[in-house]
XYZ file of C-alpha atoms in Angstrom:
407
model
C -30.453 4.785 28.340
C -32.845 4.590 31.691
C -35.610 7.828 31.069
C -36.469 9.554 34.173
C -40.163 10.264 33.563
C -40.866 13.912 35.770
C -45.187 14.288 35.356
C -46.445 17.729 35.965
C -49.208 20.142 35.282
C -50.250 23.382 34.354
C -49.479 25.872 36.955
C -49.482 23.224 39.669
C -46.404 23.250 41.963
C -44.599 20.113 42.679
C -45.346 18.400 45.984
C -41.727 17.096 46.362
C -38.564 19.084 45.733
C -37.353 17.029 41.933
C -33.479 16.906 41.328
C -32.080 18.455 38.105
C -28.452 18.600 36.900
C -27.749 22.209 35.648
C -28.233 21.780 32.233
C -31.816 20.560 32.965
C -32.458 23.129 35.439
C -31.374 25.497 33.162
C -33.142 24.176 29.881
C -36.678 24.106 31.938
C -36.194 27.644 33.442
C -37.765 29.184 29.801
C -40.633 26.364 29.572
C -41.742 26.665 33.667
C -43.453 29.972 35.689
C -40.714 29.560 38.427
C -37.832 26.952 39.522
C -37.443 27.401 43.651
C -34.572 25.593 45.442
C -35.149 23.423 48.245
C -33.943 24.292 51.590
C -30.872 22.518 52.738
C -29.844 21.546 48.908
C -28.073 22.266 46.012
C -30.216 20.103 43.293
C -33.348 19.593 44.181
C -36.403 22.093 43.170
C -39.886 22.796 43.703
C -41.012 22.834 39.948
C -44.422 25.067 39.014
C -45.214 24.618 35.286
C -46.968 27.923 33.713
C -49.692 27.966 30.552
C -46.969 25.393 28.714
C -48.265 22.070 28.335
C -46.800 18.639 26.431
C -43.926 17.063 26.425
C -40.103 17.664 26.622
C -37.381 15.691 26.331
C -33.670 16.632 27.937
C -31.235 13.907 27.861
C -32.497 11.092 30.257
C -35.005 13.096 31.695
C -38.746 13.428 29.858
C -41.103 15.635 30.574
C -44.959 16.013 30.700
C -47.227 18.818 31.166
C -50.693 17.878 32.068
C -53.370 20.724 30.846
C -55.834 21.866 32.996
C -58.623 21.650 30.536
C -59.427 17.889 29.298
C -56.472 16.601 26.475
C -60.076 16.438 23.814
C -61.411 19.959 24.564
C -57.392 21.438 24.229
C -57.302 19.898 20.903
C -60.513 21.469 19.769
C -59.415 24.773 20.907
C -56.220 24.450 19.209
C -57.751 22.968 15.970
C -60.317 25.255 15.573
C -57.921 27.823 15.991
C -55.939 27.166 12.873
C -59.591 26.575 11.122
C -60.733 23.542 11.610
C -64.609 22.643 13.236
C -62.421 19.443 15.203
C -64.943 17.227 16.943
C -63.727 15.683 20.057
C -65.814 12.930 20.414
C -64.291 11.302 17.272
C -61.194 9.970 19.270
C -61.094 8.390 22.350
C -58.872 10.529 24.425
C -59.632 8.865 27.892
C -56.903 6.519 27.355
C -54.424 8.885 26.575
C -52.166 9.910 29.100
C -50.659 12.822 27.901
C -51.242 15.527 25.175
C -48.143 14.106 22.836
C -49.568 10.314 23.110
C -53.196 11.708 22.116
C -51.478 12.898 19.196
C -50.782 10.426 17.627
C -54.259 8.913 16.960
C -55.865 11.900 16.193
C -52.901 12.584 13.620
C -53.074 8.761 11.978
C -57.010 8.304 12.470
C -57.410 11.546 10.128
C -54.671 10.083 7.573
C -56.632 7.097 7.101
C -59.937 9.114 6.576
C -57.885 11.388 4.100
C -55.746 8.334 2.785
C -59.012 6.265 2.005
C -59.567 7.974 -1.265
C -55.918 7.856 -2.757
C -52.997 9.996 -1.677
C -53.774 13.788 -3.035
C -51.885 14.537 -6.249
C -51.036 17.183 -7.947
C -48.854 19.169 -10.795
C -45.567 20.390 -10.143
C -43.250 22.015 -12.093
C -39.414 20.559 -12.513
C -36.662 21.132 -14.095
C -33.873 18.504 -15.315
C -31.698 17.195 -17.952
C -33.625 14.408 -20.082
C -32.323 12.411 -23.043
C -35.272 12.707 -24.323
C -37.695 15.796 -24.792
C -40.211 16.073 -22.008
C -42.429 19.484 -21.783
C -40.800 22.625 -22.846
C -36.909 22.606 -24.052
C -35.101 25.540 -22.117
C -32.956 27.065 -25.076
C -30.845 29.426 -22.733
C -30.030 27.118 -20.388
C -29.336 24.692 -23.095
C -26.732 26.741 -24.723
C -24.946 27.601 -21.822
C -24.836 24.428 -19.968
C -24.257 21.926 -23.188
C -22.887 24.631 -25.532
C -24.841 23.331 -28.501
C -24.854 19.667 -28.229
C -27.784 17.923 -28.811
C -27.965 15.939 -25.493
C -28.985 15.131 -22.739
C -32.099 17.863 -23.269
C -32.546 20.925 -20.406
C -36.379 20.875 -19.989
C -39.233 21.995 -18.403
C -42.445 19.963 -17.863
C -45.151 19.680 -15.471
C -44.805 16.027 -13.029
C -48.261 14.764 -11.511
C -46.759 13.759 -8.453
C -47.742 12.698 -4.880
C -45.152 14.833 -3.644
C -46.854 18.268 -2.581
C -47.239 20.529 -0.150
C -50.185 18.631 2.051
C -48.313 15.273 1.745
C -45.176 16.874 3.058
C -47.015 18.526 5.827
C -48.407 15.217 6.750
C -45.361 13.157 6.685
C -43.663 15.824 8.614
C -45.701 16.064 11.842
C -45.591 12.030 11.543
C -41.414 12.159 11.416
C -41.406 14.991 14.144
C -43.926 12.506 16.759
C -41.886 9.340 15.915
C -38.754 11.388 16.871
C -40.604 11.526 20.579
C -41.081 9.079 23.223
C -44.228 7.326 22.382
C -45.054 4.546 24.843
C -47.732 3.287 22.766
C -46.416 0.460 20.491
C -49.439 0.351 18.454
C -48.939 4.320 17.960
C -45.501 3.666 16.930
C -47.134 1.109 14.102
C -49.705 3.711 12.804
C -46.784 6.020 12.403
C -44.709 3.841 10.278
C -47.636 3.110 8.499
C -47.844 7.283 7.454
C -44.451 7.213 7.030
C -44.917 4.056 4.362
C -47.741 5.359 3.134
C -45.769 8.232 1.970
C -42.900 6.705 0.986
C -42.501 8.524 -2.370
C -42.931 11.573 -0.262
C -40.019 14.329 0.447
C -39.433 15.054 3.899
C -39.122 18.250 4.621
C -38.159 20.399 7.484
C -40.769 22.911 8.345
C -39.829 25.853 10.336
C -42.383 26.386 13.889
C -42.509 29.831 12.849
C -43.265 29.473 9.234
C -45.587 26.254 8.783
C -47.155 27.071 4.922
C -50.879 27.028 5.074
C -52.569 25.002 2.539
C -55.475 26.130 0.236
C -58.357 23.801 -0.047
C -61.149 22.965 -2.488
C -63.518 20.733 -3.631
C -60.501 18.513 -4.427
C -58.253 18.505 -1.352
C -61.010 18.823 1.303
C -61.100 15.540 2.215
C -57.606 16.567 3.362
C -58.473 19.166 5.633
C -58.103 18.092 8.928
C -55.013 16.068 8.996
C -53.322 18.197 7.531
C -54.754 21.119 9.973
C -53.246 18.230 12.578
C -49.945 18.025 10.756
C -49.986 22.354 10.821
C -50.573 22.218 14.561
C -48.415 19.218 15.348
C -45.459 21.459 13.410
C -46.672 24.772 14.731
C -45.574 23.652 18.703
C -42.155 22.184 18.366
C -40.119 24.544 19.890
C -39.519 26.993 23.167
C -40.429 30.455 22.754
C -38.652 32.757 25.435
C -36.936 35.961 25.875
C -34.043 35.103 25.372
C -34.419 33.205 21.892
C -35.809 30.371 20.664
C -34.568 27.296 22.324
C -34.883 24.386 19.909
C -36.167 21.291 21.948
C -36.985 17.804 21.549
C -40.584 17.489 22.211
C -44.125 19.003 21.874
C -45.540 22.242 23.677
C -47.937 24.092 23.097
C -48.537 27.914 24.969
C -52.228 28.257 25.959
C -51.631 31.584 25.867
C -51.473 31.760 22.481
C -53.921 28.560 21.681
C -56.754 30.928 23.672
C -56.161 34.337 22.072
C -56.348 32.534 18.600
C -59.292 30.407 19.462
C -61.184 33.461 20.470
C -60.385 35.635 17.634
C -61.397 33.005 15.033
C -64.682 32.341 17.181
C -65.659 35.720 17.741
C -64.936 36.481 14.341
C -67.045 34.014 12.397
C -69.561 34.725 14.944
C -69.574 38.260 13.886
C -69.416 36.936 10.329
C -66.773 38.944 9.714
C -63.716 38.676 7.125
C -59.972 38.610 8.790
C -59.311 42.196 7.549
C -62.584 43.500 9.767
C -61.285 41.476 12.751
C -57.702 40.479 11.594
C -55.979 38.287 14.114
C -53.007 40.367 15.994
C -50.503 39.028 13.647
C -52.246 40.865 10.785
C -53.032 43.515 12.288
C -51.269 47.167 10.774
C -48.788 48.986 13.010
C -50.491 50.967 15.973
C -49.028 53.733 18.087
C -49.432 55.340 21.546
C -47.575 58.350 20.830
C -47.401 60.858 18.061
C -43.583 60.156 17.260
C -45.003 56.269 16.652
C -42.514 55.162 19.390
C -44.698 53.016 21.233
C -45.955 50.352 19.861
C -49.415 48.204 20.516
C -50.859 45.029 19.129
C -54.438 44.729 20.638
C -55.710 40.832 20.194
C -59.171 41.969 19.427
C -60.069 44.591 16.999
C -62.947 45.650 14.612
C -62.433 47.525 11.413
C -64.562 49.554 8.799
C -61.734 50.454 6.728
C -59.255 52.556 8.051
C -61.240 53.415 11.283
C -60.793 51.188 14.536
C -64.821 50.769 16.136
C -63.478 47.962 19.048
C -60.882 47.020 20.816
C -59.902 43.965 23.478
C -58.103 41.732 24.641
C -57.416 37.755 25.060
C -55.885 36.910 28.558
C -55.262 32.838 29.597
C -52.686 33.382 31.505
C -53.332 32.685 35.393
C -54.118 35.725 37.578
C -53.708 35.636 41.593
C -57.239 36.264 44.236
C -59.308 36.654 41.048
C -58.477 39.955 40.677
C -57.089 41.446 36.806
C -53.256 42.590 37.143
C -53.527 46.223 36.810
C -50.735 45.828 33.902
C -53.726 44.314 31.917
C -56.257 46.995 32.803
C -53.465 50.542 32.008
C -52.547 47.971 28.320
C -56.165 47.914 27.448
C -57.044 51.893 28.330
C -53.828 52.532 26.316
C -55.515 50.638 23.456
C -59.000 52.660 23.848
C -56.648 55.832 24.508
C -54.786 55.487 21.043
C -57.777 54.291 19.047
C -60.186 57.084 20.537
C -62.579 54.443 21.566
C -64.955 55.258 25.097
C -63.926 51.579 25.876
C -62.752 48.177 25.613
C -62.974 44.832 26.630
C -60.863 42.187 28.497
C -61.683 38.354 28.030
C -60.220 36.121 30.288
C -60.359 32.047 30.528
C -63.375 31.164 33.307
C -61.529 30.860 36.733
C -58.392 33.564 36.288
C -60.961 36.537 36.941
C -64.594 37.853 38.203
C -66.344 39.900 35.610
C -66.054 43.479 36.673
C -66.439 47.022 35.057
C -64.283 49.816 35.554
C -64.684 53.534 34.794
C -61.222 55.431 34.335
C -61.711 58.727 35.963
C -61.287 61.658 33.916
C -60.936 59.576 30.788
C -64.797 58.864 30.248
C -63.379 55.211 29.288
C -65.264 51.949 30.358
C -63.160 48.765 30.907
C -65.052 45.580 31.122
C -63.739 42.713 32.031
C -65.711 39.270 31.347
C -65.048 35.442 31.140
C -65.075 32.159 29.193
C -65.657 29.240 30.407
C -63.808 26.401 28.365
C -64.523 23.308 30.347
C -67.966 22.938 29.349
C -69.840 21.270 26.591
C -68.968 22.294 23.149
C -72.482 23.434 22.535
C -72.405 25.913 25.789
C -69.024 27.318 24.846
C -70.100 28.281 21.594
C -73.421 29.763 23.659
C -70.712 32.123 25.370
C -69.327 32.738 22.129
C -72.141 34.161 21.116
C -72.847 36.626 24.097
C -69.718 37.518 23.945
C -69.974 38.666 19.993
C -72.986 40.630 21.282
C -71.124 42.452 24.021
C -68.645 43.171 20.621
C -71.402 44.487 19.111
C -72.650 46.979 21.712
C -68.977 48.049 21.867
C -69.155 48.581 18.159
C -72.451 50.541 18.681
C -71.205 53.141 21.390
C -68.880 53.936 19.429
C -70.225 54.949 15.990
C -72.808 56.779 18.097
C -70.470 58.595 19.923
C -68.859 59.600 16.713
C -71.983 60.718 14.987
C -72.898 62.658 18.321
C -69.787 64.292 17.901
């Protein structure tokens, strides 16, 4: 089969109208921000890609998403989102030309770094019939299943086996980017060589949605970031949209949610604060609006000291039109402040979507600030920002406990 290679990126229209059969038309219409028809056709569209980036792949056709932001500085920001301090300089990503084909070194470079000291072991329980006496002899299980007889033996023992939970996370991700068009050929080989590696290894299909997390200490940190690799590379496998979840062949990965998350972790070690002071929005305990607890809001941003809420804010990547904040954004984060009797909040957005402003709601005594980040700069000035921004946080924080004790 011929591939029809279609290269876009983020929220870039297409200069030429592209032709699509339905079923492709149809399948990208949840991954782009809008599908226009050309004038005088039937097939052919102008294509504009949203916050979505990677790869897709729908019958002949494949698909890739150029990011705005540099392939290195998208993997930091999605790495250090699921915890892990992912230094960009360590692969060369200049050679890469997409997000999918970057993968693939990062993912193999950090196996042979983990790899280097023997694959991780550990104990797991298991139980079988022996014909000889291994562990513990299951008595109930032997009576009913062998009614008396002597043999073979129902036991339970502990196995010291390469076969856990990291392995499997590893070996996963490296099944899910061989299943993709890779163009590289010596990518292809440092995949087979995971896969070899971990031969002895079950492979196991990990939900997007419910990718385990992996404890680590003193012995498995060596493992840390490919399997925080593996996590992400398993994480963004599928099409979120409102109508379902559209199960794809490919990689893609919502900046959206890659910027909310980055921020939250950043601001909150910055703050050195635990996840249950600043739990991410996914953690975060029901909050209402309205009395009868009909409404329901999930602020991305929010500081606790116990039960009582002392910030609120919010994470915005998405792309904004003339600079200015979509008043949707503005009444969602006075709601916020309204429900959590705060005198304000604060709106973050991605350098470039919006112009740092402050609003004062009138007759509400509430102050809405909106400021930026900028992402495309060195690693050492973004964390800079991080830093202002976690003292902004902190006057937030202040206003508000002496508002409370004025009161």
């Amino acid at each position: 089969m011929v591939m029809r290679n279609l290269d876009l990126r983020e929220w870039t229209q297409t200069e030429e109208p592209v032709a699509l059969s339905v079923k492709e038309r149809d399948r990208l219409k949840v991954l782009l921000a809008s599908i226009e028809p050309a004038t005088g056709t039937s097939d052919a569209y102008y294509l504009t890609p949203g916050s979505t980036i990677g790869a897709l792949e729908i019958g002949d056709l494949s698909v890739a998403i150029e990011p705005k932001l540099p392939i290195g500085r998208v993997l930091y920001l999605a790495s250090y989102a699921m915890g892990l301090d992912f230094q960009e300089e360590r692969f060369d990503f200049v050679r890469q030309p997409t997000l999918v084909e970057a993968l693939v070194p990062a993912l193999t470079r950090a196996a042979r770094r983990a790899f280097a000291r023997g694959l991780l072991h550990g104990y797991r329980t298991e139980e079988d019939a022996l014909h000889t006496v291994r562990g513990r002899i299951r008595v109930a299980d032997q009576i009913r299943r062998r009614f008396g007889g002597p043999l073979p033996v129902e036991v339970r023992y502990d196995d010291f086996t390469d076969d856990v939970l990291a392995n499997r996370l590893v070996k996963a991700a490296a099944d899910r980017l061989g299943k993709l068009r890779i163009r590289s050929a010596q990518s292809r080989l440092d995949l087979a060589w995971v896969a070899a590696t971990l031969d002895n290894v079950s492979l196991v299909e990990f939900p997007s949605n419910a990718v385990p997390e992996v404890k680590f200490d003193r012995l498995n940190e060596h493992y840390r970031e490919v399997v925080t690799l593996a996590r992400l590379i398993l994480r963004h496998t599928s099409i979120e949209s409102g109508r379902g979840k559209v199960r794809a062949n490919g990689f893609l990965m919502d900046m959206n949610v890659v910027f909310q998350e980055f921020v939250t972790r950043a601001l909150r070690e910055e703050l050195k604060l635990s996840e249950s002071a600043f739990p991410s929005d996914k953690r975060l305990l029901p909050l209402h609006l309205d009395d009868n607890r009909k409404v329901r809001l999930k602020p991305d941003l929010s500081w606790w000291d116990g039960p009582t809420c002392t910030f609120v804010g919010d994470a915005k990547y998405k792309r904004v039109q003339h600079a200015h904040v979509p008043n949707a954004d503005l009444y969602q984060l006075l709601a916020y402040t309204t429900a959590l009797d705060l005198p304000g909040g604060l709106l973050i957005y991605a350098e470039g979507e919006a112009d740092d402003v402050v609003h004062r709601v009138r007759h509400a005594g509430k102050q809405l600030e909106v400021t930026t980040l900028d992402l495309s700069g060195s690693i050492d000035s973004l964390q800079a920002e991080i830093g202002k921004l976690a003292e902004r946080v902190r006057a937030f924080r202040r206003s508000t406990l002496e508002l409370r004790r004025a009161a």
